[in-house]
Amino acid sequence: MVRSTAYFVAYWLITAVFALTCSLLALLPGRKPLAYGIQLYGSAQRVALFFIAGISIEVRGKDRLPREPSVIAAKHQSWGDGFVMISELAQLSFVAGDHLYKFPLVGRILNKLGAIVLSNGGGDEARTRMNDSLDMLRHERRDVLIYPEGHLAAPGEKHAYRKGVWHLYAALNRPCTPVATNLGLAWNQQAFKKTPGRAVVEFLDPIEPGLEKDEFMARLEAMIEARTDALLKEGLT
């Protein structure tokens, strides 16, 4: 609990510093300065996880990422796997909920990053925002991260996979790279307690573009869940 408390303090200090830094970087021309600031934020959190909480994170299969931009569909067991993604991929866009706009400075950062911000309320404004984001992604050709379950999942838990990942995959006509993890064994969802040890985040073989919805969804879910189960068994041995 001492290490968990120390990391809790470090987490918020790092977040506060980078929120201010990235809000200033968002004022600079272009997207790259802010993108590298976000990447550095993820790296700083991983360093704190290692040296303070005692959690080392091994990234596997990054060589499987296609040379062309892809839709990265990841298992989401804790906030920590998000830090891995933004630290490993500098020019990364992502799908986020509009509830994040309630946090100070975050809205400006999301807008400058070109995040796909989804609205729970739907409507014409939400559709326009989505279409504008997709047009920007096609033009800039960046990887885009989405959590297909739409929820944090505890180890061994699975939520229904939402169809939004297929719509993104089909609209962009890109490969989809599934990602499995067992990080929840060390940092479970939003839990305060952290368990020291080694965790794994693994990029899997990409799914080629052009599949129909049912076939794509079935393959994606099977790949992520099977490999996540294997990583959980590995982490428990």
PDB file of C-alpha atoms in Angstrom:
ATOM      1  CA  MET A   1       0.000   0.000   0.000  1.00  0.00           C
ATOM      2  CA  VAL A   2       2.964   2.337   0.556  1.00  0.00           C
ATOM      3  CA  ARG A   3       4.050   1.879  -3.069  1.00  0.00           C
ATOM      4  CA  SER A   4       0.471   2.288  -4.275  1.00  0.00           C
ATOM      5  CA  THR A   5       0.097   5.524  -2.330  1.00  0.00           C
ATOM      6  CA  ALA A   6       3.397   6.840  -3.623  1.00  0.00           C
ATOM      7  CA  TYR A   7       2.378   6.062  -7.199  1.00  0.00           C
ATOM      8  CA  PHE A   8      -1.024   7.727  -6.670  1.00  0.00           C
ATOM      9  CA  VAL A   9       0.782  10.947  -5.695  1.00  0.00           C
ATOM     10  CA  ALA A  10       3.234  10.625  -8.594  1.00  0.00           C
ATOM     11  CA  TYR A  11       0.403   9.892 -11.059  1.00  0.00           C
ATOM     12  CA  TRP A  12      -1.410  13.125 -10.271  1.00  0.00           C
ATOM     13  CA  LEU A  13       1.752  15.226 -10.169  1.00  0.00           C
ATOM     14  CA  ILE A  14       2.820  13.906 -13.578  1.00  0.00           C
ATOM     15  CA  THR A  15      -0.684  14.418 -14.959  1.00  0.00           C
ATOM     16  CA  ALA A  16      -0.896  17.998 -13.683  1.00  0.00           C
ATOM     17  CA  VAL A  17       2.509  18.922 -15.096  1.00  0.00           C
ATOM     18  CA  PHE A  18       1.779  17.417 -18.506  1.00  0.00           C
ATOM     19  CA  ALA A  19      -1.756  18.845 -18.673  1.00  0.00           C
ATOM     20  CA  LEU A  20      -0.245  22.312 -18.405  1.00  0.00           C
ATOM     21  CA  THR A  21       2.656  21.494 -20.726  1.00  0.00           C
ATOM     22  CA  CYS A  22       0.470  19.898 -23.399  1.00  0.00           C
ATOM     23  CA  SER A  23      -2.062  22.730 -23.273  1.00  0.00           C
ATOM     24  CA  LEU A  24       0.811  25.078 -24.157  1.00  0.00           C
ATOM     25  CA  LEU A  25       2.085  22.731 -26.876  1.00  0.00           C
ATOM     26  CA  ALA A  26      -1.427  22.759 -28.336  1.00  0.00           C
ATOM     27  CA  LEU A  27      -0.932  26.459 -29.091  1.00  0.00           C
ATOM     28  CA  LEU A  28       2.024  25.733 -31.399  1.00  0.00           C
ATOM     29  CA  PRO A  29       1.493  25.266 -35.148  1.00  0.00           C
ATOM     30  CA  GLY A  30       1.026  21.672 -36.296  1.00  0.00           C
ATOM     31  CA  ARG A  31       0.187  18.546 -34.349  1.00  0.00           C
ATOM     32  CA  LYS A  32       3.605  16.948 -33.830  1.00  0.00           C
ATOM     33  CA  PRO A  33       4.846  18.963 -30.808  1.00  0.00           C
ATOM     34  CA  LEU A  34       1.691  18.069 -28.878  1.00  0.00           C
ATOM     35  CA  ALA A  35       1.819  14.442 -30.029  1.00  0.00           C
ATOM     36  CA  TYR A  36       5.360  14.073 -28.700  1.00  0.00           C
ATOM     37  CA  GLY A  37       4.308  15.750 -25.453  1.00  0.00           C
ATOM     38  CA  ILE A  38       1.553  13.156 -25.042  1.00  0.00           C
ATOM     39  CA  GLN A  39       4.041  10.380 -25.840  1.00  0.00           C
ATOM     40  CA  LEU A  40       6.396  11.713 -23.168  1.00  0.00           C
ATOM     41  CA  TYR A  41       3.491  11.767 -20.683  1.00  0.00           C
ATOM     42  CA  GLY A  42       2.836   8.065 -21.298  1.00  0.00           C
ATOM     43  CA  SER A  43       6.543   7.299 -20.931  1.00  0.00           C
ATOM     44  CA  ALA A  44       6.741   9.243 -17.650  1.00  0.00           C
ATOM     45  CA  GLN A  45       3.818   7.266 -16.243  1.00  0.00           C
ATOM     46  CA  ARG A  46       5.482   3.979 -17.232  1.00  0.00           C
ATOM     47  CA  VAL A  47       8.704   5.049 -15.511  1.00  0.00           C
ATOM     48  CA  ALA A  48       6.733   5.861 -12.357  1.00  0.00           C
ATOM     49  CA  LEU A  49       4.910   2.520 -12.558  1.00  0.00           C
ATOM     50  CA  PHE A  50       8.258   0.724 -12.732  1.00  0.00           C
ATOM     51  CA  PHE A  51      10.298   2.597 -10.139  1.00  0.00           C
ATOM     52  CA  ILE A  52       7.513   3.407  -7.675  1.00  0.00           C
ATOM     53  CA  ALA A  53       4.804   0.754  -8.087  1.00  0.00           C
ATOM     54  CA  GLY A  54       7.204  -2.006  -9.163  1.00  0.00           C
ATOM     55  CA  ILE A  55       5.264  -2.818 -12.363  1.00  0.00           C
ATOM     56  CA  SER A  56       7.326  -3.544 -15.475  1.00  0.00           C
ATOM     57  CA  ILE A  57       5.470  -3.691 -18.786  1.00  0.00           C
ATOM     58  CA  GLU A  58       6.762  -5.818 -21.655  1.00  0.00           C
ATOM     59  CA  VAL A  59       5.527  -4.849 -25.115  1.00  0.00           C
ATOM     60  CA  ARG A  60       5.425  -7.728 -27.592  1.00  0.00           C
ATOM     61  CA  GLY A  61       4.639  -7.979 -31.286  1.00  0.00           C
ATOM     62  CA  LYS A  62       5.148  -4.352 -32.223  1.00  0.00           C
ATOM     63  CA  ASP A  63       6.844  -5.612 -35.394  1.00  0.00           C
ATOM     64  CA  ARG A  64       3.444  -6.993 -36.419  1.00  0.00           C
ATOM     65  CA  LEU A  65       2.060  -3.494 -36.917  1.00  0.00           C
ATOM     66  CA  PRO A  66       1.415  -2.891 -40.624  1.00  0.00           C
ATOM     67  CA  ARG A  67       3.573  -0.336 -42.397  1.00  0.00           C
ATOM     68  CA  GLU A  68       0.393   1.438 -43.367  1.00  0.00           C
ATOM     69  CA  PRO A  69      -1.804   3.088 -40.694  1.00  0.00           C
ATOM     70  CA  SER A  70      -4.202   0.719 -38.954  1.00  0.00           C
ATOM     71  CA  VAL A  71      -7.114   0.632 -36.544  1.00  0.00           C
ATOM     72  CA  ILE A  72      -5.698  -0.617 -33.231  1.00  0.00           C
ATOM     73  CA  ALA A  73      -8.371  -2.492 -31.265  1.00  0.00           C
ATOM     74  CA  ALA A  74      -7.159  -3.153 -27.724  1.00  0.00           C
ATOM     75  CA  LYS A  75      -8.240  -4.952 -24.586  1.00  0.00           C
ATOM     76  CA  HIS A  76      -8.637  -2.345 -21.841  1.00  0.00           C
ATOM     77  CA  GLN A  77      -7.934  -3.625 -18.327  1.00  0.00           C
ATOM     78  CA  SER A  78      -6.640  -0.433 -16.685  1.00  0.00           C
ATOM     79  CA  TRP A  79      -5.511   3.104 -17.327  1.00  0.00           C
ATOM     80  CA  GLY A  80      -2.006   1.667 -17.598  1.00  0.00           C
ATOM     81  CA  ASP A  81      -2.555   0.083 -21.009  1.00  0.00           C
ATOM     82  CA  GLY A  82      -3.430   3.518 -22.354  1.00  0.00           C
ATOM     83  CA  PHE A  83      -0.057   4.807 -21.172  1.00  0.00           C
ATOM     84  CA  VAL A  84       1.604   1.962 -23.075  1.00  0.00           C
ATOM     85  CA  MET A  85      -0.178   2.867 -26.304  1.00  0.00           C
ATOM     86  CA  ILE A  86       0.595   6.577 -26.240  1.00  0.00           C
ATOM     87  CA  SER A  87       4.211   5.955 -25.226  1.00  0.00           C
ATOM     88  CA  GLU A  88       4.822   3.398 -27.999  1.00  0.00           C
ATOM     89  CA  LEU A  89       3.084   5.210 -30.869  1.00  0.00           C
ATOM     90  CA  ALA A  90       3.906   8.885 -31.267  1.00  0.00           C
ATOM     91  CA  GLN A  91       1.499   9.750 -34.085  1.00  0.00           C
ATOM     92  CA  LEU A  92      -1.564   8.072 -32.596  1.00  0.00           C
ATOM     93  CA  SER A  93      -5.155   9.221 -32.716  1.00  0.00           C
ATOM     94  CA  PHE A  94      -7.826   7.631 -30.569  1.00  0.00           C
ATOM     95  CA  VAL A  95     -11.529   7.388 -29.871  1.00  0.00           C
ATOM     96  CA  ALA A  96     -12.689   9.179 -26.719  1.00  0.00           C
ATOM     97  CA  GLY A  97     -15.978  10.057 -25.055  1.00  0.00           C
ATOM     98  CA  ASP A  98     -17.171  13.665 -24.852  1.00  0.00           C
ATOM     99  CA  HIS A  99     -17.290  13.362 -21.049  1.00  0.00           C
ATOM    100  CA  LEU A 100     -13.541  14.154 -21.151  1.00  0.00           C
ATOM    101  CA  TYR A 101     -14.391  17.745 -22.059  1.00  0.00           C
ATOM    102  CA  LYS A 102     -15.446  18.347 -18.456  1.00  0.00           C
ATOM    103  CA  PHE A 103     -11.786  18.154 -17.354  1.00  0.00           C
ATOM    104  CA  PRO A 104      -9.839  21.452 -17.507  1.00  0.00           C
ATOM    105  CA  LEU A 105      -7.514  21.852 -20.532  1.00  0.00           C
ATOM    106  CA  VAL A 106      -8.437  18.427 -21.964  1.00  0.00           C
ATOM    107  CA  GLY A 107     -10.818  19.715 -24.638  1.00  0.00           C
ATOM    108  CA  ARG A 108      -8.149  21.865 -26.275  1.00  0.00           C
ATOM    109  CA  ILE A 109      -5.687  18.959 -26.251  1.00  0.00           C
ATOM    110  CA  LEU A 110      -8.205  16.506 -27.748  1.00  0.00           C
ATOM    111  CA  ASN A 111      -9.154  18.927 -30.506  1.00  0.00           C
ATOM    112  CA  LYS A 112      -5.533  19.572 -31.479  1.00  0.00           C
ATOM    113  CA  LEU A 113      -4.723  15.848 -31.469  1.00  0.00           C
ATOM    114  CA  GLY A 114      -7.598  15.164 -33.852  1.00  0.00           C
ATOM    115  CA  ALA A 115      -9.215  12.652 -31.500  1.00  0.00           C
ATOM    116  CA  ILE A 116     -12.516  11.088 -32.559  1.00  0.00           C
ATOM    117  CA  VAL A 117     -14.759  12.354 -29.776  1.00  0.00           C
ATOM    118  CA  LEU A 118     -18.029  10.449 -29.505  1.00  0.00           C
ATOM    119  CA  SER A 119     -21.134  11.916 -27.940  1.00  0.00           C
ATOM    120  CA  ASN A 120     -23.453   9.797 -25.845  1.00  0.00           C
ATOM    121  CA  GLY A 121     -26.271  12.083 -26.950  1.00  0.00           C
ATOM    122  CA  GLY A 122     -25.779  11.395 -30.671  1.00  0.00           C
ATOM    123  CA  GLY A 123     -27.510  13.717 -33.130  1.00  0.00           C
ATOM    124  CA  ASP A 124     -26.370  15.779 -36.113  1.00  0.00           C
ATOM    125  CA  GLU A 125     -23.568  17.513 -34.250  1.00  0.00           C
ATOM    126  CA  ALA A 126     -22.075  14.197 -33.146  1.00  0.00           C
ATOM    127  CA  ARG A 127     -22.259  12.767 -36.686  1.00  0.00           C
ATOM    128  CA  THR A 128     -20.641  15.891 -38.129  1.00  0.00           C
ATOM    129  CA  ARG A 129     -17.841  15.698 -35.557  1.00  0.00           C
ATOM    130  CA  MET A 130     -17.274  12.026 -36.386  1.00  0.00           C
ATOM    131  CA  ASN A 131     -17.177  12.657 -40.157  1.00  0.00           C
ATOM    132  CA  ASP A 132     -14.759  15.570 -39.734  1.00  0.00           C
ATOM    133  CA  SER A 133     -12.464  13.388 -37.610  1.00  0.00           C
ATOM    134  CA  LEU A 134     -12.530  10.572 -40.179  1.00  0.00           C
ATOM    135  CA  ASP A 135     -11.678  12.999 -42.985  1.00  0.00           C
ATOM    136  CA  MET A 136      -8.709  14.260 -40.973  1.00  0.00           C
ATOM    137  CA  LEU A 137      -7.508  10.706 -40.305  1.00  0.00           C
ATOM    138  CA  ARG A 138      -7.687   9.808 -43.998  1.00  0.00           C
ATOM    139  CA  HIS A 139      -5.646  12.877 -44.841  1.00  0.00           C
ATOM    140  CA  GLU A 140      -3.008  12.523 -42.109  1.00  0.00           C
ATOM    141  CA  ARG A 141      -2.832   8.705 -42.190  1.00  0.00           C
ATOM    142  CA  ARG A 142      -2.309   8.065 -38.482  1.00  0.00           C
ATOM    143  CA  ASP A 143      -3.000   4.915 -36.485  1.00  0.00           C
ATOM    144  CA  VAL A 144      -6.186   5.193 -34.466  1.00  0.00           C
ATOM    145  CA  LEU A 145      -6.793   3.440 -31.122  1.00  0.00           C
ATOM    146  CA  ILE A 146     -10.185   2.156 -30.027  1.00  0.00           C
ATOM    147  CA  TYR A 147     -11.276  -0.044 -27.132  1.00  0.00           C
ATOM    148  CA  PRO A 148     -13.973  -2.201 -28.752  1.00  0.00           C
ATOM    149  CA  GLU A 149     -15.670  -3.195 -25.491  1.00  0.00           C
ATOM    150  CA  GLY A 150     -16.123   0.442 -24.505  1.00  0.00           C
ATOM    151  CA  HIS A 151     -15.414  -0.420 -20.862  1.00  0.00           C
ATOM    152  CA  LEU A 152     -12.559  -1.323 -18.583  1.00  0.00           C
ATOM    153  CA  ALA A 153     -12.592  -5.095 -18.041  1.00  0.00           C
ATOM    154  CA  ALA A 154     -11.188  -6.879 -15.007  1.00  0.00           C
ATOM    155  CA  PRO A 155      -8.942  -9.905 -15.682  1.00  0.00           C
ATOM    156  CA  GLY A 156     -11.144 -12.740 -16.913  1.00  0.00           C
ATOM    157  CA  GLU A 157     -14.038 -10.368 -17.626  1.00  0.00           C
ATOM    158  CA  LYS A 158     -15.440  -9.637 -21.089  1.00  0.00           C
ATOM    159  CA  HIS A 159     -17.998  -7.096 -22.253  1.00  0.00           C
ATOM    160  CA  ALA A 160     -19.919  -7.231 -25.515  1.00  0.00           C
ATOM    161  CA  TYR A 161     -17.820  -5.934 -28.391  1.00  0.00           C
ATOM    162  CA  ARG A 162     -19.423  -2.851 -29.885  1.00  0.00           C
ATOM    163  CA  LYS A 163     -19.830  -2.350 -33.622  1.00  0.00           C
ATOM    164  CA  GLY A 164     -18.067   1.021 -33.615  1.00  0.00           C
ATOM    165  CA  VAL A 165     -14.733  -0.684 -34.228  1.00  0.00           C
ATOM    166  CA  TRP A 166     -16.074  -2.237 -37.440  1.00  0.00           C
ATOM    167  CA  HIS A 167     -17.497   1.096 -38.654  1.00  0.00           C
ATOM    168  CA  LEU A 168     -14.095   2.689 -38.107  1.00  0.00           C
ATOM    169  CA  TYR A 169     -12.306  -0.214 -39.851  1.00  0.00           C
ATOM    170  CA  ALA A 170     -14.734  -0.105 -42.800  1.00  0.00           C
ATOM    171  CA  ALA A 171     -14.867   3.692 -43.155  1.00  0.00           C
ATOM    172  CA  LEU A 172     -11.071   4.008 -43.216  1.00  0.00           C
ATOM    173  CA  ASN A 173     -10.550   0.793 -45.242  1.00  0.00           C
ATOM    174  CA  ARG A 174      -7.519  -0.121 -43.126  1.00  0.00           C
ATOM    175  CA  PRO A 175      -6.134  -3.239 -41.456  1.00  0.00           C
ATOM    176  CA  CYS A 176      -7.111  -3.737 -37.817  1.00  0.00           C
ATOM    177  CA  THR A 177      -4.420  -4.680 -35.286  1.00  0.00           C
ATOM    178  CA  PRO A 178      -5.820  -6.475 -32.202  1.00  0.00           C
ATOM    179  CA  VAL A 179      -4.042  -6.014 -28.859  1.00  0.00           C
ATOM    180  CA  ALA A 180      -4.185  -8.348 -25.846  1.00  0.00           C
ATOM    181  CA  THR A 181      -2.922  -7.728 -22.313  1.00  0.00           C
ATOM    182  CA  ASN A 182      -2.705  -9.058 -18.776  1.00  0.00           C
ATOM    183  CA  LEU A 183      -1.913  -5.688 -17.186  1.00  0.00           C
ATOM    184  CA  GLY A 184      -5.044  -5.973 -15.075  1.00  0.00           C
ATOM    185  CA  LEU A 185      -3.207  -8.474 -12.862  1.00  0.00           C
ATOM    186  CA  ALA A 186      -0.936  -5.646 -11.719  1.00  0.00           C
ATOM    187  CA  TRP A 187      -3.328  -2.697 -12.093  1.00  0.00           C
ATOM    188  CA  ASN A 188      -6.949  -3.806 -12.144  1.00  0.00           C
ATOM    189  CA  GLN A 189      -9.232  -1.254 -13.795  1.00  0.00           C
ATOM    190  CA  GLN A 190      -9.131   1.918 -11.678  1.00  0.00           C
ATOM    191  CA  ALA A 191      -8.031   0.165  -8.485  1.00  0.00           C
ATOM    192  CA  PHE A 192      -5.910   2.132  -6.035  1.00  0.00           C
ATOM    193  CA  LYS A 193      -3.844  -0.919  -5.127  1.00  0.00           C
ATOM    194  CA  LYS A 194      -1.038  -1.852  -7.511  1.00  0.00           C
ATOM    195  CA  THR A 195       0.609  -5.297  -7.482  1.00  0.00           C
ATOM    196  CA  PRO A 196       4.327  -5.345  -8.357  1.00  0.00           C
ATOM    197  CA  GLY A 197       5.325  -7.686 -11.168  1.00  0.00           C
ATOM    198  CA  ARG A 198       5.731  -8.022 -14.927  1.00  0.00           C
ATOM    199  CA  ALA A 199       2.804  -7.358 -17.244  1.00  0.00           C
ATOM    200  CA  VAL A 200       2.491  -7.827 -20.992  1.00  0.00           C
ATOM    201  CA  VAL A 201       0.831  -5.812 -23.758  1.00  0.00           C
ATOM    202  CA  GLU A 202       0.925  -7.710 -27.062  1.00  0.00           C
ATOM    203  CA  PHE A 203       0.145  -6.591 -30.606  1.00  0.00           C
ATOM    204  CA  LEU A 204      -1.365  -9.469 -32.600  1.00  0.00           C
ATOM    205  CA  ASP A 205      -1.459 -10.275 -36.313  1.00  0.00           C
ATOM    206  CA  PRO A 206      -3.465  -7.646 -38.208  1.00  0.00           C
ATOM    207  CA  ILE A 207      -6.848  -8.397 -39.738  1.00  0.00           C
ATOM    208  CA  GLU A 208      -6.862  -7.461 -43.403  1.00  0.00           C
ATOM    209  CA  PRO A 209      -9.301  -4.756 -44.604  1.00  0.00           C
ATOM    210  CA  GLY A 210     -12.512  -5.584 -46.429  1.00  0.00           C
ATOM    211  CA  LEU A 211     -14.222  -8.153 -44.182  1.00  0.00           C
ATOM    212  CA  GLU A 212     -17.972  -8.068 -43.633  1.00  0.00           C
ATOM    213  CA  LYS A 213     -19.169  -6.974 -40.214  1.00  0.00           C
ATOM    214  CA  ASP A 214     -20.072 -10.337 -38.689  1.00  0.00           C
ATOM    215  CA  GLU A 215     -16.891 -12.061 -39.839  1.00  0.00           C
ATOM    216  CA  PHE A 216     -14.720  -9.176 -38.688  1.00  0.00           C
ATOM    217  CA  MET A 217     -16.318  -8.888 -35.256  1.00  0.00           C
ATOM    218  CA  ALA A 218     -16.114 -12.632 -34.623  1.00  0.00           C
ATOM    219  CA  ARG A 219     -12.453 -12.808 -35.636  1.00  0.00           C
ATOM    220  CA  LEU A 220     -11.464  -9.729 -33.641  1.00  0.00           C
ATOM    221  CA  GLU A 221     -13.134 -10.908 -30.443  1.00  0.00           C
ATOM    222  CA  ALA A 222     -11.774 -14.438 -30.750  1.00  0.00           C
ATOM    223  CA  MET A 223      -8.210 -13.206 -31.271  1.00  0.00           C
ATOM    224  CA  ILE A 224      -8.188 -10.701 -28.423  1.00  0.00           C
ATOM    225  CA  GLU A 225      -9.945 -12.891 -25.870  1.00  0.00           C
ATOM    226  CA  ALA A 226      -7.955 -16.060 -26.628  1.00  0.00           C
ATOM    227  CA  ARG A 227      -4.606 -14.298 -26.379  1.00  0.00           C
ATOM    228  CA  THR A 228      -5.649 -12.305 -23.313  1.00  0.00           C
ATOM    229  CA  ASP A 229      -6.644 -15.558 -21.576  1.00  0.00           C
ATOM    230  CA  ALA A 230      -3.243 -17.035 -22.448  1.00  0.00           C
ATOM    231  CA  LEU A 231      -1.441 -13.968 -21.077  1.00  0.00           C
ATOM    232  CA  LEU A 232      -3.472 -14.148 -17.872  1.00  0.00           C
ATOM    233  CA  LYS A 233      -2.432 -17.770 -17.382  1.00  0.00           C
ATOM    234  CA  GLU A 234       1.178 -16.786 -18.070  1.00  0.00           C
ATOM    235  CA  GLY A 235       0.976 -13.982 -15.528  1.00  0.00           C
ATOM    236  CA  LEU A 236      -0.458 -16.243 -12.839  1.00  0.00           C
ATOM    237  CA  THR A 237       2.235 -18.910 -13.132  1.00  0.00           C
TER     238      THR A 237
END
